[in-house]
Amino acid sequence: MMTNTVQPNFELHRDSFGKLVLTTAEGEQYVGIIPVRAFPIQAPTRGISLVRDGGKEAAWIDDLDGLPEQMRSLVQEEIEGREFIPEILHIKDVSSFATPCTWYVKTDRGDTEFVLKVDEDIRRVGEASLLVSDSHGINFLVRDMFHIDKHTRKILDRFL
């Protein structure tokens, strides 16, 4: 599905210190803008608030895919620099089906291992997504447990 590019009523650029600057149609400038996703897991490109100092919203983006390329890149770079939720692509092995146990996984950021302390550290997010929290509080995402490989699904089913 192709999204039409929309010209927003604000401009974005980086200042000489690398901070995101938003300029409104009225000419007001806000330095240090932070993009915050309303639904980071279920709709990562929709509903993004551009927040200024004090947590006040300066602008709203309905759909990131509808922004001009340069603006979209700036927002994506800023989000990626702030968010760290590796996506589990495959579970290679687990040390045990009783917690605590070590999970050996392949993620979108490379292979890693982590300790799952208790079964409750696996939480459903919507119908098909899961968040798995390791012993250090890092969240790993299983985007769609119904479209992941059989081996991984079998392991997940043992913990759910």
mmCIF file of C-alpha atoms in Angstrom, residues 12 22-23 30 36 41 73-74 82 92 95 102 115 117 130 135 138 140 143:
data_model
loop_
_atom_site.group_PDB
_atom_site.id
_atom_site.type_symbol
_atom_site.label_atom_id
_atom_site.label_comp_id
_atom_site.label_asym_id
_atom_site.label_seq_id
_atom_site.Cartn_x
_atom_site.Cartn_y
_atom_site.Cartn_z
ATOM 1 C CA LEU A 12 12.295 19.816 11.158
ATOM 2 C CA LEU A 22 10.886 22.037 15.069
ATOM 3 C CA THR A 23 9.729 25.279 13.454
ATOM 4 C CA TYR A 30 11.528 24.416 19.656
ATOM 5 C CA VAL A 36 7.282 9.676 21.045
ATOM 6 C CA ILE A 41 4.678 -2.105 18.933
ATOM 7 C CA SER A 73 14.550 10.155 8.197
ATOM 8 C CA LEU A 74 15.132 12.718 10.942
ATOM 9 C CA ARG A 82 16.166 6.468 21.989
ATOM 10 C CA LYS A 92 17.709 -21.278 19.138
ATOM 11 C CA SER A 95 18.528 -23.986 29.080
ATOM 12 C CA THR A 102 18.768 -18.841 29.748
ATOM 13 C CA VAL A 115 18.003 -14.877 31.479
ATOM 14 C CA LYS A 117 13.608 -14.881 35.620
ATOM 15 C CA LEU A 130 4.817 -10.655 22.963
ATOM 16 C CA SER A 135 16.789 -10.212 34.073
ATOM 17 C CA ILE A 138 15.665 -5.202 28.569
ATOM 18 C CA PHE A 140 12.649 -8.218 23.512
ATOM 19 C CA ARG A 143 6.260 -9.239 16.648
#
